[in-house]
GROMACS .gro file of C-alpha atoms in nm:
model
  296
    1MET     CA    1  -1.207   1.798   2.464
    2ARG     CA    2  -1.085   2.157   2.476
    3LEU     CA    3  -1.084   2.416   2.203
    4LEU     CA    4  -0.718   2.502   2.162
    5LEU     CA    5  -0.732   2.741   1.870
    6PRO     CA    6  -1.070   2.878   1.768
    7VAL     CA    7  -0.982   3.098   1.476
    8ILE     CA    8  -0.715   3.185   1.229
    9VAL     CA    9  -0.872   3.514   1.122
   10LEU     CA   10  -0.861   3.544   0.745
   11THR     CA   11  -1.138   3.799   0.699
   12THR     CA   12  -1.038   4.107   0.896
   13VAL     CA   13  -0.677   4.156   0.791
   14THR     CA   14  -0.620   4.458   0.569
   15ALA     CA   15  -0.246   4.430   0.510
   16CYS     CA   16   0.008   4.154   0.449
   17GLN     CA   17   0.367   4.126   0.558
   18GLN     CA   18   0.659   3.943   0.405
   19THR     CA   19   0.831   3.679   0.618
   20PRO     CA   20   1.173   3.576   0.478
   21ARG     CA   21   1.291   3.222   0.545
   22SER     CA   22   1.644   3.103   0.484
   23GLY     CA   23   1.677   2.917   0.154
   24GLN     CA   24   1.303   2.925   0.083
   25PRO     CA   25   1.070   3.151  -0.118
   26THR     CA   26   0.905   3.441   0.058
   27PHE     CA   27   0.527   3.434   0.078
   28PRO     CA   28   0.295   3.706   0.204
   29THR     CA   29   0.136   3.638   0.542
   30THR     CA   30  -0.217   3.707   0.657
   31GLY     CA   31  -0.444   3.663   0.956
   32GLN     CA   32  -0.338   3.571   1.305
   33ILE     CA   33  -0.312   3.262   1.523
   34GLU     CA   34  -0.517   3.301   1.838
   35ARG     CA   35  -0.374   3.093   2.124
   36LEU     CA   36  -0.628   3.035   2.399
   37ASP     CA   37  -0.455   2.728   2.542
   38PRO     CA   38  -0.079   2.677   2.600
   39GLY     CA   39  -0.115   2.324   2.465
   40LEU     CA   40  -0.129   2.470   2.116
   41ASP     CA   41   0.249   2.530   2.127
   42ALA     CA   42   0.299   2.153   2.104
   43ILE     CA   43   0.093   2.146   1.782
   44ILE     CA   44   0.189   2.470   1.608
   45ARG     CA   45   0.524   2.643   1.663
   46PRO     CA   46   0.502   2.967   1.859
   47ASP     CA   47   0.658   3.158   1.568
   48ALA     CA   48   0.430   3.007   1.302
   49VAL     CA   49   0.251   3.238   1.058
   50VAL     CA   50  -0.027   3.196   0.802
   51GLU     CA   51   0.117   3.224   0.452
   52VAL     CA   52  -0.063   3.289   0.124
   53ILE     CA   53   0.100   3.051  -0.124
   54ALA     CA   54  -0.148   3.111  -0.411
   55GLU     CA   55  -0.449   3.328  -0.483
   56GLY     CA   56  -0.685   3.448  -0.757
   57PHE     CA   57  -0.919   3.147  -0.767
   58ASP     CA   58  -1.299   3.150  -0.785
   59TRP     CA   59  -1.368   2.882  -0.526
   60SER     CA   60  -1.078   2.669  -0.404
   61GLU     CA   61  -1.157   2.335  -0.240
   62GLY     CA   62  -1.029   1.986  -0.170
   63PRO     CA   63  -0.658   2.040  -0.090
   64LEU     CA   64  -0.453   1.722  -0.126
   65TRP     CA   65  -0.083   1.702  -0.046
   66VAL     CA   66   0.091   1.441  -0.263
   67GLU     CA   67   0.405   1.357  -0.069
   68SER     CA   68   0.561   1.145  -0.341
   69ALA     CA   69   0.567   1.444  -0.576
   70ASP     CA   70   0.603   1.729  -0.323
   71MET     CA   71   0.295   1.891  -0.471
   72LEU     CA   72  -0.038   2.027  -0.356
   73LEU     CA   73  -0.348   1.958  -0.566
   74PHE     CA   74  -0.672   2.150  -0.517
   75SER     CA   75  -0.997   2.214  -0.700
   76ASP     CA   76  -1.132   2.542  -0.836
   77VAL     CA   77  -1.494   2.428  -0.846
   78PRO     CA   78  -1.653   2.696  -1.070
   79LYS     CA   79  -1.363   2.679  -1.316
   80ASN     CA   80  -1.392   2.298  -1.346
   81ARG     CA   81  -1.019   2.261  -1.285
   82VAL     CA   82  -0.768   2.101  -1.053
   83TYR     CA   83  -0.459   2.311  -0.989
   84LYS     CA   84  -0.110   2.197  -0.891
   85TRP     CA   85   0.119   2.394  -0.661
   86THR     CA   86   0.484   2.325  -0.589
   87GLU     CA   87   0.727   2.541  -0.395
   88ALA     CA   88   0.963   2.552  -0.689
   89GLY     CA   89   0.715   2.604  -0.970
   90GLY     CA   90   0.421   2.784  -0.813
   91THR     CA   91   0.071   2.723  -0.947
   92GLU     CA   92  -0.037   2.571  -1.277
   93VAL     CA   93  -0.346   2.400  -1.418
   94TYR     CA   94  -0.318   2.028  -1.347
   95LEU     CA   95  -0.644   1.880  -1.478
   96GLU     CA   96  -0.929   2.021  -1.690
   97PRO     CA   97  -1.214   1.932  -1.692
   98SER     CA   98  -1.217   1.799  -1.340
   99GLY     CA   99  -1.581   1.752  -1.241
  100TYR     CA  100  -1.812   1.807  -1.537
  101THR     CA  101  -1.715   1.619  -1.851
  102GLY     CA  102  -2.026   1.678  -2.062
  103VAL     CA  103  -2.015   1.849  -2.402
  104GLU     CA  104  -2.298   2.095  -2.337
  105PRO     CA  105  -2.232   2.411  -2.131
  106SER     CA  106  -2.304   2.350  -1.764
  107ASN     CA  107  -2.573   2.558  -1.591
  108ARG     CA  108  -2.424   2.480  -1.252
  109ARG     CA  109  -2.242   2.736  -1.037
  110GLU     CA  110  -2.006   2.467  -0.907
  111PRO     CA  111  -1.956   2.208  -1.184
  112GLY     CA  112  -1.599   2.104  -1.109
  113SER     CA  113  -1.437   1.859  -0.873
  114ASN     CA  114  -1.443   1.923  -0.500
  115GLY     CA  115  -1.276   1.681  -0.257
  116LEU     CA  116  -0.967   1.493  -0.375
  117THR     CA  117  -0.779   1.195  -0.234
  118LEU     CA  118  -0.555   0.905  -0.335
  119ASP     CA  119  -0.660   0.543  -0.328
  120GLN     CA  120  -0.442   0.261  -0.195
  121GLU     CA  121  -0.265   0.237  -0.531
  122GLY     CA  122  -0.186   0.609  -0.539
  123ARG     CA  123  -0.446   0.700  -0.802
  124LEU     CA  124  -0.635   1.029  -0.789
  125VAL     CA  125  -0.999   1.000  -0.677
  126LEU     CA  126  -1.231   1.297  -0.723
  127CYS     CA  127  -1.570   1.413  -0.596
  128GLN     CA  128  -1.723   1.532  -0.924
  129HIS     CA  129  -2.002   1.785  -0.875
  130GLY     CA  130  -2.101   1.820  -1.240
  131ASP     CA  131  -2.104   1.449  -1.322
  132ARG     CA  132  -2.262   1.369  -0.981
  133ARG     CA  133  -2.027   1.080  -0.908
  134MET     CA  134  -1.718   0.954  -0.735
  135ALA     CA  135  -1.457   0.897  -1.003
  136ARG     CA  136  -1.097   0.786  -1.044
  137MET     CA  137  -0.846   0.938  -1.286
  138GLU     CA  138  -0.705   0.660  -1.502
  139THR     CA  139  -0.369   0.816  -1.587
  140PRO     CA  140  -0.057   0.843  -1.369
  141LEU     CA  141  -0.024   1.142  -1.140
  142ASP     CA  142   0.265   1.278  -1.346
  143GLN     CA  143   0.061   1.249  -1.668
  144PRO     CA  144  -0.280   1.390  -1.572
  145GLU     CA  145  -0.558   1.355  -1.827
  146ALA     CA  146  -0.938   1.373  -1.800
  147LEU     CA  147  -0.991   0.998  -1.837
  148PHE     CA  148  -1.217   0.881  -1.554
  149THR     CA  149  -1.374   0.562  -1.426
  150THR     CA  150  -1.699   0.590  -1.232
  151LEU     CA  151  -1.667   0.441  -0.884
  152VAL     CA  152  -2.029   0.514  -0.789
  153ASP     CA  153  -2.300   0.752  -0.914
  154CYS     CA  154  -2.627   0.607  -0.784
  155TYR     CA  155  -2.790   0.490  -0.463
  156THR     CA  156  -3.100   0.266  -0.489
  157ASP     CA  157  -3.113   0.345  -0.863
  158LYS     CA  158  -3.129   0.720  -0.799
  159ARG     CA  159  -2.851   0.956  -0.896
  160LEU     CA  160  -2.632   1.102  -0.628
  161ASN     CA  161  -2.666   1.475  -0.556
  162SER     CA  162  -2.307   1.603  -0.591
  163PRO     CA  163  -2.035   1.426  -0.391
  164ASN     CA  164  -1.841   1.681  -0.189
  165ASP     CA  165  -1.563   1.532   0.024
  166VAL     CA  166  -1.398   1.191   0.052
  167VAL     CA  167  -1.168   0.980   0.268
  168TYR     CA  168  -1.045   0.620   0.254
  169ASP     CA  169  -1.001   0.395   0.555
  170SER     CA  170  -0.717   0.147   0.594
  171ARG     CA  171  -0.932  -0.134   0.451
  172GLY     CA  172  -0.978   0.047   0.122
  173ASP     CA  173  -1.339   0.147   0.185
  174LEU     CA  174  -1.428   0.491   0.051
  175PHE     CA  175  -1.640   0.730   0.261
  176PHE     CA  176  -1.797   1.042   0.109
  177THR     CA  177  -2.058   1.311   0.167
  178ASP     CA  178  -2.329   1.407  -0.083
  179PRO     CA  179  -2.490   1.752  -0.034
  180PRO     CA  180  -2.670   1.938  -0.317
  181TYR     CA  181  -2.411   2.213  -0.379
  182GLY     CA  182  -2.325   2.094  -0.729
  183LEU     CA  183  -2.685   2.111  -0.849
  184PRO     CA  184  -2.808   2.420  -1.039
  185ARG     CA  185  -3.016   2.548  -0.747
  186GLN     CA  186  -2.779   2.408  -0.483
  187ASN     CA  187  -3.079   2.316  -0.267
  188ASP     CA  188  -3.312   2.030  -0.187
  189ASP     CA  189  -3.585   2.176  -0.409
  190ASP     CA  190  -3.378   2.137  -0.726
  191PRO     CA  191  -3.594   1.951  -0.981
  192ILE     CA  192  -3.305   1.730  -1.091
  193LYS     CA  193  -3.240   1.611  -0.734
  194GLU     CA  194  -3.349   1.245  -0.718
  195LEU     CA  195  -3.272   1.157  -0.356
  196ASN     CA  196  -3.486   1.319  -0.085
  197PHE     CA  197  -3.193   1.347   0.158
  198ASN     CA  198  -2.824   1.439   0.170
  199GLY     CA  199  -2.623   1.138   0.273
  200VAL     CA  200  -2.296   1.016   0.415
  201TYR     CA  201  -2.191   0.693   0.242
  202ARG     CA  202  -1.943   0.408   0.251
  203LEU     CA  203  -1.839   0.248  -0.075
  204ALA     CA  204  -1.698  -0.087   0.033
  205SER     CA  205  -1.395  -0.233  -0.140
  206ASP     CA  206  -1.624  -0.497  -0.294
  207GLY     CA  207  -1.819  -0.223  -0.477
  208THR     CA  208  -2.132  -0.217  -0.260
  209LEU     CA  209  -2.265   0.121  -0.146
  210HIS     CA  210  -2.392   0.168   0.210
  211LEU     CA  211  -2.575   0.471   0.348
  212LEU     CA  212  -2.429   0.564   0.687
  213THR     CA  213  -2.678   0.839   0.766
  214ASP     CA  214  -2.941   1.055   0.598
  215THR     CA  215  -2.996   1.276   0.904
  216LEU     CA  216  -2.734   1.546   0.839
  217THR     CA  217  -2.881   1.838   0.650
  218ARG     CA  218  -2.564   1.953   0.470
  219PRO     CA  219  -2.284   1.697   0.519
  220ASN     CA  220  -1.953   1.830   0.396
  221GLY     CA  221  -1.594   1.763   0.512
  222LEU     CA  222  -1.512   1.434   0.682
  223ALA     CA  223  -1.213   1.254   0.833
  224PHE     CA  224  -1.131   0.955   1.053
  225PHE     CA  225  -0.976   0.959   1.396
  226PRO     CA  226  -0.661   0.742   1.407
  227ASP     CA  227  -0.823   0.418   1.526
  228GLU     CA  228  -1.098   0.454   1.260
  229SER     CA  229  -1.374   0.386   1.511
  230LYS     CA  230  -1.505   0.742   1.475
  231LEU     CA  231  -1.573   0.955   1.171
  232LEU     CA  232  -1.600   1.334   1.206
  233VAL     CA  233  -1.836   1.509   0.963
  234ALA     CA  234  -1.891   1.882   0.913
  235ASN     CA  235  -2.245   2.008   0.856
  236SER     CA  236  -2.247   2.328   0.646
  237ASP     CA  237  -2.596   2.439   0.745
  238PRO     CA  238  -2.650   2.787   0.896
  239ALA     CA  239  -2.935   2.642   1.103
  240LYS     CA  240  -2.719   2.354   1.231
  241PRO     CA  241  -2.353   2.462   1.206
  242ASN     CA  242  -2.214   2.158   1.384
  243TRP     CA  243  -1.945   1.895   1.359
  244TYR     CA  244  -2.090   1.546   1.412
  245LEU     CA  245  -1.914   1.239   1.547
  246ILE     CA  246  -2.023   0.910   1.386
  247SER     CA  247  -1.919   0.601   1.582
  248LEU     CA  248  -1.866   0.280   1.384
  249ASP     CA  249  -1.833  -0.085   1.484
  250GLU     CA  250  -1.582  -0.331   1.337
  251ASP     CA  251  -1.809  -0.389   1.036
  252ARG     CA  252  -1.829  -0.012   0.974
  253ALA     CA  253  -2.193  -0.001   1.079
  254VAL     CA  254  -2.308   0.313   1.262
  255THR     CA  255  -2.358   0.273   1.637
  256ASP     CA  256  -2.401   0.636   1.740
  257ILE     CA  257  -2.418   0.991   1.602
  258ARG     CA  258  -2.372   1.293   1.826
  259ILE     CA  259  -2.260   1.653   1.814
  260PHE     CA  260  -1.884   1.695   1.851
  261HIS     CA  261  -1.893   2.076   1.865
  262ARG     CA  262  -2.133   2.358   1.779
  263ALA     CA  263  -1.968   2.613   1.554
  264ALA     CA  264  -2.183   2.922   1.590
  265GLY     CA  265  -1.950   3.209   1.504
  266GLY     CA  266  -2.153   3.498   1.640
  267PRO     CA  267  -2.228   3.836   1.480
  268GLY     CA  268  -1.982   3.949   1.217
  269ILE     CA  269  -1.796   3.617   1.196
  270PRO     CA  270  -1.877   3.453   0.862
  271GLY     CA  271  -1.830   3.092   0.767
  272LEU     CA  272  -1.957   2.741   0.841
  273PRO     CA  273  -1.801   2.400   0.912
  274ASP     CA  274  -1.655   2.274   0.585
  275GLY     CA  275  -1.334   2.086   0.505
  276LEU     CA  276  -1.133   1.921   0.783
  277LYS     CA  277  -0.836   1.696   0.852
  278ILE     CA  278  -0.727   1.490   1.155
  279ASP     CA  279  -0.360   1.420   1.215
  280ARG     CA  280  -0.199   1.099   1.344
  281ASN     CA  281  -0.233   1.221   1.703
  282GLY     CA  282  -0.605   1.281   1.672
  283ILE     CA  283  -0.579   1.661   1.649
  284VAL     CA  284  -0.864   1.810   1.444
  285PHE     CA  285  -0.799   2.093   1.198
  286ALA     CA  286  -1.139   2.214   1.076
  287SER     CA  287  -1.243   2.514   0.871
  288GLY     CA  288  -1.528   2.701   1.037
  289PRO     CA  289  -1.657   3.047   1.124
  290GLY     CA  290  -1.371   3.296   1.088
  291GLY     CA  291  -1.096   3.056   0.986
  292VAL     CA  292  -0.947   2.724   1.098
  293TRP     CA  293  -1.040   2.570   1.433
  294ILE     CA  294  -0.812   2.322   1.612
  295PHE     CA  295  -0.935   2.073   1.872
  296ASP     CA  296  -0.744   1.830   2.090
   0.00000   0.00000   0.00000
């Protein structure tokens, strides 16, 4: 494994430029792509730039590209909303509420949805911080409404913390992380926290919930490598800013957990491992200190 692109710097740029593209809208650009290995040219075009397609959100999370509708969905966690972006129409509110559906005002800093995905039938599945559950929206994608079915909200009769990110495998099993960020104190000492760990779980297609590991201190983003024998999980802990590789057998039982990469950013480089994606070729795109890191 080599680090091909360590950082797209999003924090030190003071000015934006406009990059016109034939027949397409013009978006401001920001940051830079740092190429430390020539192999990156096979992954990202040499003339590629980082574009700002939308801004002005409190805390944007969980980007999900819906190919069938040519739209991007993403959560604004403090606002308790999911937004929709299309190239033709820009940004609009897609779903509200998205993560906390109670009638009383929420005392949580991050009550909304976080990670988003589609199930095998194309339905929207949400990590709901405020409701502390994995849930499915029960209306079609083109008719969004806050009607949800709980997929899981407890483990061993104790409430989940606040599910954060989610991915399905090809069998229809749902994998998700459960740190405490959606709780009022956002820490393990929160009095409403019922589990004494922060877990990574598998919700099998038959409805049974399995704990994969309780050893990661702040499990966050996760994604499968193409053969689904390994699951990559980000740990958003300043004391352990690592990506972890979880090896699974054919029954999806854990056989090994090890560090994939340590993400210490160094002085003046903010950020921690968070959301990530892995493409069909096994290339990892992971947010981390300073920007987005890419690994072969």
